[in-house]
C-alpha cells in the first residue's frame, strides 16, 4: 500500500517537475525572442539619432538575457537540453560579429536534436559570419531536408550569388538559382520584408549578370517597395543601400542620394553608403560642370567641332531604315537637341560631336558630353559598354530614338542641372559614320551589400 502511494507521489512530482521545466523553456524562448525584437524594432522605440548607441544597447540587453539563461540552466537542461543550447546560441548570435561560443552551443543543439530546424538555420548564420560559406550552405540545406522554410531559402539565395564561379555559365546558373530560391521564400510568407529584400537583390544580380533589361530594375524597386512595408526590413541599412544602387542605375539621382543617406543614418559606422553618396555627388557635379562649359573646351576649338558636324556622319541612319523600340522598321528624322522632348523620342535621331568624357568611379555607365549643330551641349550615358571601348573627343555620334531626362535638383548644398540622354546599349550608336558592333557590348559586374560582408 505504502509502495503504491509512494509511486503515485513520485509520478505527481515528476509531472509537476516536467510541467515546470516546460514552462521554464517556454519562458526562456520568450526572453530570447524579446532580445531579437529589441534589435529588429530598435528604431520604433529610439530616434535615428541614437543609431550609434544601438550596438551598445543590444549588448546590454544580451547580457541581461544571458544572465537569465544561466540562472535557469539547471531546470531547462533536464528535459530540453537541445532547445536550451539553441536558445543560448541564438542569443549570442544576435550581434553581427562571429561568436565562437554561439557556434559551440548551436553545434550541441543540432547533435542532440537533428530535427531542430531553427538551430540549423542559426548555425548557418554563425558559419556565415565566420566566413565559412560551405558549412553555412550545408546547414541551410540540412534545415530544408527537414522542413521547407523561408529563412533557409532566402539564405541559400544569397549564398548562391556569393559562390566563386569558374566560368560564366556557372555564374549565370547561380544567379538563376538565387532568383528561384528568393521567389520561393517570398511565396512562403509574402508579409516578410526581409525575403522581399533578398528578392530585390536577386533581380538586381539578374539585371547585371543575365540581361540588362530596364524592366528588371522595375522589379527590383517593386520588391524593395514591398520590403519597406515591413518594419524590420525598413530598419535595415542593407535595404536602403541596395535600393540606392538600383535608383542610381535608373538615373533617379535624387532618390538614390536620399536612400544612401538613409542607409548611413541606420548604420553610421557602415562606410559603403557614405562612400557611394560622395562618389555620386562628385559625378553629378562633374557632369553639370562639363555640360555647362561644353567640356571646358576653348571657344575656337568648340566652334571648329560644331562646324564639322555633317549629315554624312549619320551613316546608316541617313535615309536608312531603323528598327524602332516598337519593333517596326522606321525612317529616322534628324533633329536638334532643343527639339527633343523629355522621354522617348520615337523616329528621331540626334547627331553631334563628343567634347569630353566624364570619369565614373564605378565605370558604369560610360559618360560623355556632346554638342549638336547649334552648339547646345548634353550628357550621354551608355550602359553595357565594354570596359576598353568608348568614344573620344571629336568623334561624331548619332543616337537613334534618344531617351531624354531633365536633371534639375538640389541636394546638400549642391545643385545639379543638365540634360541627359540614356543609351541602353552601345550597339545602337553610329560613331564616325559606322554602327558599333557587338564587340562594344559587355555585361556589368557589381557588388550587392551585405550579408556579413
Short mmCIF file of C-alpha atoms in Angstrom, two decimals, residues 81-403:
data_model
loop_
_atom_site.label_atom_id
_atom_site.label_comp_id
_atom_site.label_asym_id
_atom_site.label_seq_id
_atom_site.Cartn_x
_atom_site.Cartn_y
_atom_site.Cartn_z
CA UNK A 81 18.93 20.31 -23.48
CA UNK A 82 18.89 20.82 -27.26
CA UNK A 83 16.37 23.64 -27.01
CA UNK A 84 18.30 25.37 -24.26
CA UNK A 85 21.60 25.19 -26.13
CA UNK A 86 19.84 26.55 -29.22
CA UNK A 87 18.34 29.47 -27.28
CA UNK A 88 21.63 30.45 -25.69
CA UNK A 89 23.47 30.09 -29.02
CA UNK A 90 20.81 32.18 -30.74
CA UNK A 91 21.12 34.88 -28.09
CA UNK A 92 24.89 35.06 -28.57
CA UNK A 93 24.36 35.21 -32.34
CA UNK A 94 22.27 38.41 -32.12
CA UNK A 95 25.30 40.61 -32.82
CA UNK A 96 26.69 40.97 -36.37
CA UNK A 97 30.10 39.57 -35.46
CA UNK A 98 31.01 35.87 -35.26
CA UNK A 99 30.86 34.33 -31.78
CA UNK A 100 32.71 31.06 -31.07
CA UNK A 101 30.53 30.24 -28.04
CA UNK A 102 27.42 30.61 -30.20
CA UNK A 103 28.85 28.13 -32.70
CA UNK A 104 29.69 25.58 -29.98
CA UNK A 105 26.23 25.80 -28.40
CA UNK A 106 24.41 25.52 -31.72
CA UNK A 107 26.53 22.52 -32.69
CA UNK A 108 25.48 20.82 -29.45
CA UNK A 109 21.85 21.63 -30.20
CA UNK A 110 21.81 20.05 -33.67
CA UNK A 111 23.71 16.99 -32.46
CA UNK A 112 21.18 16.43 -29.67
CA UNK A 113 18.20 17.13 -31.94
CA UNK A 114 19.00 16.95 -35.67
CA UNK A 115 15.39 17.89 -36.47
CA UNK A 116 15.66 21.28 -34.75
CA UNK A 117 15.45 23.39 -37.91
CA UNK A 118 15.82 26.72 -36.11
CA UNK A 119 19.17 25.58 -34.75
CA UNK A 120 20.41 24.56 -38.21
CA UNK A 121 19.49 27.99 -39.60
CA UNK A 122 21.12 29.79 -36.68
CA UNK A 123 24.26 27.69 -37.04
CA UNK A 124 24.31 28.54 -40.75
CA UNK A 125 24.22 32.26 -39.87
CA UNK A 126 27.06 31.69 -37.42
CA UNK A 127 29.26 29.96 -40.02
CA UNK A 128 28.41 32.74 -42.49
CA UNK A 129 29.71 35.37 -40.08
CA UNK A 130 32.83 33.24 -39.66
CA UNK A 131 33.35 33.29 -43.43
CA UNK A 132 32.80 29.55 -43.82
CA UNK A 133 30.26 29.70 -46.63
CA UNK A 134 30.49 25.98 -47.41
CA UNK A 135 29.43 24.94 -43.90
CA UNK A 136 26.79 27.68 -43.86
CA UNK A 137 25.27 26.29 -47.05
CA UNK A 138 25.32 22.76 -45.61
CA UNK A 139 23.36 23.98 -42.57
CA UNK A 140 20.65 25.67 -44.63
CA UNK A 141 20.36 22.68 -46.96
CA UNK A 142 20.17 20.45 -43.90
CA UNK A 143 17.34 22.52 -42.47
CA UNK A 144 15.40 22.25 -45.74
CA UNK A 145 15.78 18.47 -45.61
CA UNK A 146 13.57 18.50 -42.53
CA UNK A 147 11.11 21.21 -43.49
CA UNK A 148 10.75 23.89 -46.15
CA UNK A 149 11.19 27.34 -44.59
CA UNK A 150 11.74 30.91 -45.73
CA UNK A 151 14.93 31.53 -43.74
CA UNK A 152 16.82 28.65 -45.34
CA UNK A 153 15.51 29.55 -48.80
CA UNK A 154 16.48 33.21 -48.73
CA UNK A 155 19.85 32.44 -47.12
CA UNK A 156 20.66 29.94 -49.87
CA UNK A 157 19.57 32.54 -52.43
CA UNK A 158 22.19 34.97 -51.10
CA UNK A 159 24.87 32.30 -50.82
CA UNK A 160 24.26 31.17 -54.41
CA UNK A 161 25.20 34.67 -55.60
CA UNK A 162 28.30 34.76 -53.40
CA UNK A 163 29.79 31.48 -54.58
CA UNK A 164 33.03 31.72 -56.53
CA UNK A 165 32.39 30.62 -60.13
CA UNK A 166 34.87 29.08 -62.54
CA UNK A 167 33.11 30.34 -65.68
CA UNK A 168 30.25 32.50 -66.91
CA UNK A 169 27.83 29.57 -67.29
CA UNK A 170 28.33 28.68 -63.64
CA UNK A 171 27.76 32.31 -62.65
CA UNK A 172 24.53 32.51 -64.68
CA UNK A 173 23.31 29.26 -63.15
CA UNK A 174 23.92 30.57 -59.63
CA UNK A 175 22.13 33.85 -60.37
CA UNK A 176 19.11 31.97 -61.72
CA UNK A 177 19.18 29.61 -58.74
CA UNK A 178 19.32 32.56 -56.37
CA UNK A 179 16.35 34.18 -58.07
CA UNK A 180 14.28 30.98 -57.88
CA UNK A 181 15.05 30.47 -54.17
CA UNK A 182 14.22 34.10 -53.36
CA UNK A 183 10.84 33.79 -55.11
CA UNK A 184 10.09 30.64 -53.11
CA UNK A 185 10.89 32.43 -49.85
CA UNK A 186 8.51 35.28 -50.70
CA UNK A 187 5.77 32.83 -51.66
CA UNK A 188 6.04 31.15 -48.26
CA UNK A 189 5.42 34.44 -46.44
CA UNK A 190 4.53 37.47 -48.59
CA UNK A 191 4.47 39.67 -45.47
CA UNK A 192 8.14 39.09 -44.63
CA UNK A 193 10.08 42.17 -45.74
CA UNK A 194 13.49 40.54 -45.42
CA UNK A 195 12.52 37.98 -48.06
CA UNK A 196 11.43 40.83 -50.34
CA UNK A 197 14.82 42.48 -49.86
CA UNK A 198 16.54 39.27 -50.93
CA UNK A 199 14.26 39.02 -53.98
CA UNK A 200 15.08 42.61 -54.95
CA UNK A 201 18.79 41.83 -54.69
CA UNK A 202 18.32 38.67 -56.75
CA UNK A 203 16.65 40.70 -59.52
CA UNK A 204 19.49 43.22 -59.37
CA UNK A 205 22.02 40.41 -59.82
CA UNK A 206 20.00 39.11 -62.77
CA UNK A 207 19.98 42.58 -64.34
CA UNK A 208 23.76 42.82 -64.34
CA UNK A 209 24.62 39.15 -64.79
CA UNK A 210 21.99 37.84 -67.23
CA UNK A 211 20.17 40.53 -69.17
CA UNK A 212 20.38 44.32 -68.82
CA UNK A 213 16.67 44.78 -69.36
CA UNK A 214 15.41 48.03 -67.76
CA UNK A 215 12.22 46.21 -66.75
CA UNK A 216 14.31 44.16 -64.33
CA UNK A 217 15.22 47.33 -62.42
CA UNK A 218 11.49 47.99 -62.06
CA UNK A 219 11.14 44.53 -60.49
CA UNK A 220 13.95 45.41 -58.06
CA UNK A 221 12.26 48.62 -56.96
CA UNK A 222 8.90 46.86 -56.67
CA UNK A 223 10.44 44.26 -54.35
CA UNK A 224 12.14 46.93 -52.24
CA UNK A 225 8.85 48.82 -52.03
CA UNK A 226 7.17 45.69 -50.69
CA UNK A 227 10.02 45.26 -48.20
CA UNK A 228 9.54 48.77 -46.83
CA UNK A 229 6.07 47.83 -45.63
CA UNK A 230 7.73 45.61 -43.03
CA UNK A 231 9.11 47.46 -40.00
CA UNK A 232 12.03 45.06 -39.59
CA UNK A 233 13.16 45.29 -43.22
CA UNK A 234 12.61 49.05 -43.30
CA UNK A 235 15.07 49.48 -40.43
CA UNK A 236 17.93 47.66 -42.16
CA UNK A 237 20.62 49.73 -43.90
CA UNK A 238 21.02 46.94 -46.48
CA UNK A 239 17.59 47.65 -47.97
CA UNK A 240 18.22 51.36 -48.45
CA UNK A 241 21.73 50.83 -49.79
CA UNK A 242 20.68 48.31 -52.43
CA UNK A 243 17.66 50.43 -53.31
CA UNK A 244 20.03 53.38 -53.80
CA UNK A 245 22.21 51.32 -56.14
CA UNK A 246 19.13 50.46 -58.21
CA UNK A 247 17.92 54.06 -58.29
CA UNK A 248 21.37 55.22 -59.36
CA UNK A 249 21.28 52.94 -62.41
CA UNK A 250 17.70 54.05 -63.04
CA UNK A 251 19.21 57.57 -63.05
CA UNK A 252 16.77 58.64 -60.35
CA UNK A 253 19.64 60.51 -58.76
CA UNK A 254 17.84 62.48 -56.05
CA UNK A 255 16.10 59.38 -54.71
CA UNK A 256 19.39 57.45 -54.88
CA UNK A 257 21.18 60.08 -52.79
CA UNK A 258 18.35 60.12 -50.26
CA UNK A 259 18.47 56.32 -49.97
CA UNK A 260 22.26 56.32 -49.47
CA UNK A 261 21.74 58.90 -46.70
CA UNK A 262 19.06 56.77 -45.07
CA UNK A 263 21.32 53.71 -45.14
CA UNK A 264 24.01 55.76 -43.38
CA UNK A 265 21.51 57.00 -40.82
CA UNK A 266 20.55 53.46 -39.87
CA UNK A 267 24.21 52.44 -39.54
CA UNK A 268 26.62 55.40 -39.32
CA UNK A 269 29.59 53.04 -38.93
CA UNK A 270 29.00 51.35 -42.29
CA UNK A 271 31.20 53.08 -44.87
CA UNK A 272 29.88 51.97 -48.32
CA UNK A 273 26.69 54.13 -48.29
CA UNK A 274 28.65 57.23 -47.33
CA UNK A 275 31.33 56.50 -49.92
CA UNK A 276 28.84 55.83 -52.71
CA UNK A 277 26.95 59.02 -51.90
CA UNK A 278 30.15 61.08 -52.12
CA UNK A 279 31.07 59.44 -55.41
CA UNK A 280 27.63 60.11 -56.89
CA UNK A 281 27.66 63.76 -55.79
CA UNK A 282 31.12 64.21 -57.32
CA UNK A 283 30.00 62.54 -60.56
CA UNK A 284 26.86 64.70 -60.85
CA UNK A 285 28.84 67.88 -60.14
CA UNK A 286 31.30 66.93 -62.88
CA UNK A 287 28.51 66.25 -65.37
CA UNK A 288 26.78 69.55 -64.52
CA UNK A 289 30.02 71.49 -64.94
CA UNK A 290 31.01 69.79 -68.19
CA UNK A 291 27.59 70.28 -69.79
CA UNK A 292 27.53 73.92 -68.69
CA UNK A 293 31.01 74.62 -70.12
CA UNK A 294 30.82 72.25 -73.13
CA UNK A 295 33.61 70.16 -71.73
CA UNK A 296 35.62 73.26 -70.76
CA UNK A 297 36.60 73.47 -74.40
CA UNK A 298 38.16 76.66 -75.74
CA UNK A 299 35.84 78.81 -77.85
CA UNK A 300 37.82 78.42 -81.07
CA UNK A 301 38.13 74.63 -80.75
CA UNK A 302 34.44 74.30 -79.86
CA UNK A 303 33.45 76.34 -82.91
CA UNK A 304 35.55 74.10 -85.16
CA UNK A 305 33.93 70.96 -83.73
CA UNK A 306 30.41 72.33 -84.16
CA UNK A 307 31.10 73.37 -87.76
CA UNK A 308 32.50 69.92 -88.56
CA UNK A 309 29.19 68.15 -87.83
CA UNK A 310 28.00 66.73 -91.16
CA UNK A 311 24.87 64.75 -92.07
CA UNK A 312 27.10 62.15 -93.73
CA UNK A 313 28.15 61.12 -90.24
CA UNK A 314 24.66 59.69 -89.71
CA UNK A 315 25.89 56.67 -91.69
CA UNK A 316 23.14 54.02 -91.94
CA UNK A 317 20.69 56.39 -90.20
CA UNK A 318 20.82 58.80 -93.12
CA UNK A 319 17.70 57.81 -95.05
CA UNK A 320 18.05 54.18 -93.98
CA UNK A 321 15.62 52.05 -92.02
CA UNK A 322 15.85 51.66 -88.26
CA UNK A 323 14.09 49.07 -86.12
CA UNK A 324 12.26 51.18 -83.55
CA UNK A 325 11.61 50.37 -79.89
CA UNK A 326 8.22 49.09 -81.02
CA UNK A 327 9.86 46.60 -83.38
CA UNK A 328 8.86 48.44 -86.55
CA UNK A 329 11.13 49.49 -89.43
CA UNK A 330 11.00 53.28 -89.48
CA UNK A 331 12.83 56.20 -91.07
CA UNK A 332 14.60 58.48 -88.63
CA UNK A 333 14.31 62.27 -88.83
CA UNK A 334 17.36 64.22 -87.70
CA UNK A 335 16.58 66.78 -85.00
CA UNK A 336 18.48 69.21 -82.80
CA UNK A 337 18.78 68.77 -79.05
CA UNK A 338 16.39 71.67 -78.45
CA UNK A 339 13.70 69.82 -80.43
CA UNK A 340 13.83 66.70 -78.27
CA UNK A 341 11.21 66.09 -75.60
CA UNK A 342 11.60 64.50 -72.19
CA UNK A 343 11.15 60.74 -72.52
CA UNK A 344 11.48 58.57 -75.62
CA UNK A 345 11.75 60.47 -78.93
CA UNK A 346 10.45 57.96 -81.44
CA UNK A 347 11.55 58.09 -85.09
CA UNK A 348 14.10 60.80 -84.29
CA UNK A 349 17.89 60.79 -84.44
CA UNK A 350 20.32 63.25 -82.91
CA UNK A 351 23.78 63.88 -84.35
CA UNK A 352 26.60 65.59 -82.52
CA UNK A 353 30.27 65.60 -81.62
CA UNK A 354 31.99 64.48 -78.43
CA UNK A 355 33.56 67.29 -76.39
CA UNK A 356 34.61 65.32 -73.29
CA UNK A 357 34.25 62.09 -71.34
CA UNK A 358 33.48 62.05 -67.62
CA UNK A 359 35.15 59.81 -65.07
CA UNK A 360 32.88 57.47 -63.13
CA UNK A 361 34.19 55.58 -60.07
CA UNK A 362 32.01 52.57 -60.94
CA UNK A 363 32.96 52.76 -64.65
CA UNK A 364 29.26 52.29 -65.35
CA UNK A 365 27.72 53.91 -67.24
CA UNK A 366 30.24 55.30 -69.72
CA UNK A 367 29.52 59.04 -69.73
CA UNK A 368 30.42 61.72 -72.24
CA UNK A 369 29.19 65.13 -73.38
CA UNK A 370 28.31 66.06 -76.93
CA UNK A 371 27.24 69.18 -78.80
CA UNK A 372 24.82 69.46 -81.71
CA UNK A 373 24.92 71.74 -84.77
CA UNK A 374 23.72 74.69 -82.68
CA UNK A 375 26.45 74.15 -80.11
CA UNK A 376 23.98 73.02 -77.44
CA UNK A 377 25.54 70.52 -75.05
CA UNK A 378 24.11 67.50 -73.24
CA UNK A 379 25.38 64.47 -71.31
CA UNK A 380 25.10 60.92 -72.65
CA UNK A 381 25.23 57.76 -70.53
CA UNK A 382 25.91 54.47 -72.30
CA UNK A 383 25.22 51.24 -70.44
CA UNK A 384 26.64 47.78 -71.14
CA UNK A 385 29.69 49.05 -72.98
CA UNK A 386 32.90 47.00 -72.87
CA UNK A 387 35.46 48.37 -70.44
CA UNK A 388 38.09 49.10 -73.09
CA UNK A 389 35.61 50.70 -75.51
CA UNK A 390 34.16 54.17 -75.75
CA UNK A 391 34.34 57.40 -77.72
CA UNK A 392 36.91 60.20 -77.74
CA UNK A 393 36.84 63.95 -78.20
CA UNK A 394 35.98 64.84 -81.79
CA UNK A 395 34.09 61.63 -82.58
CA UNK A 396 30.74 62.12 -84.26
CA UNK A 397 27.89 60.21 -82.60
CA UNK A 398 24.38 59.54 -83.88
CA UNK A 399 21.80 58.42 -81.31
CA UNK A 400 18.52 56.93 -82.60
CA UNK A 401 15.29 57.49 -80.68
CA UNK A 402 17.07 59.24 -77.80
CA UNK A 403 15.60 58.95 -74.30
#
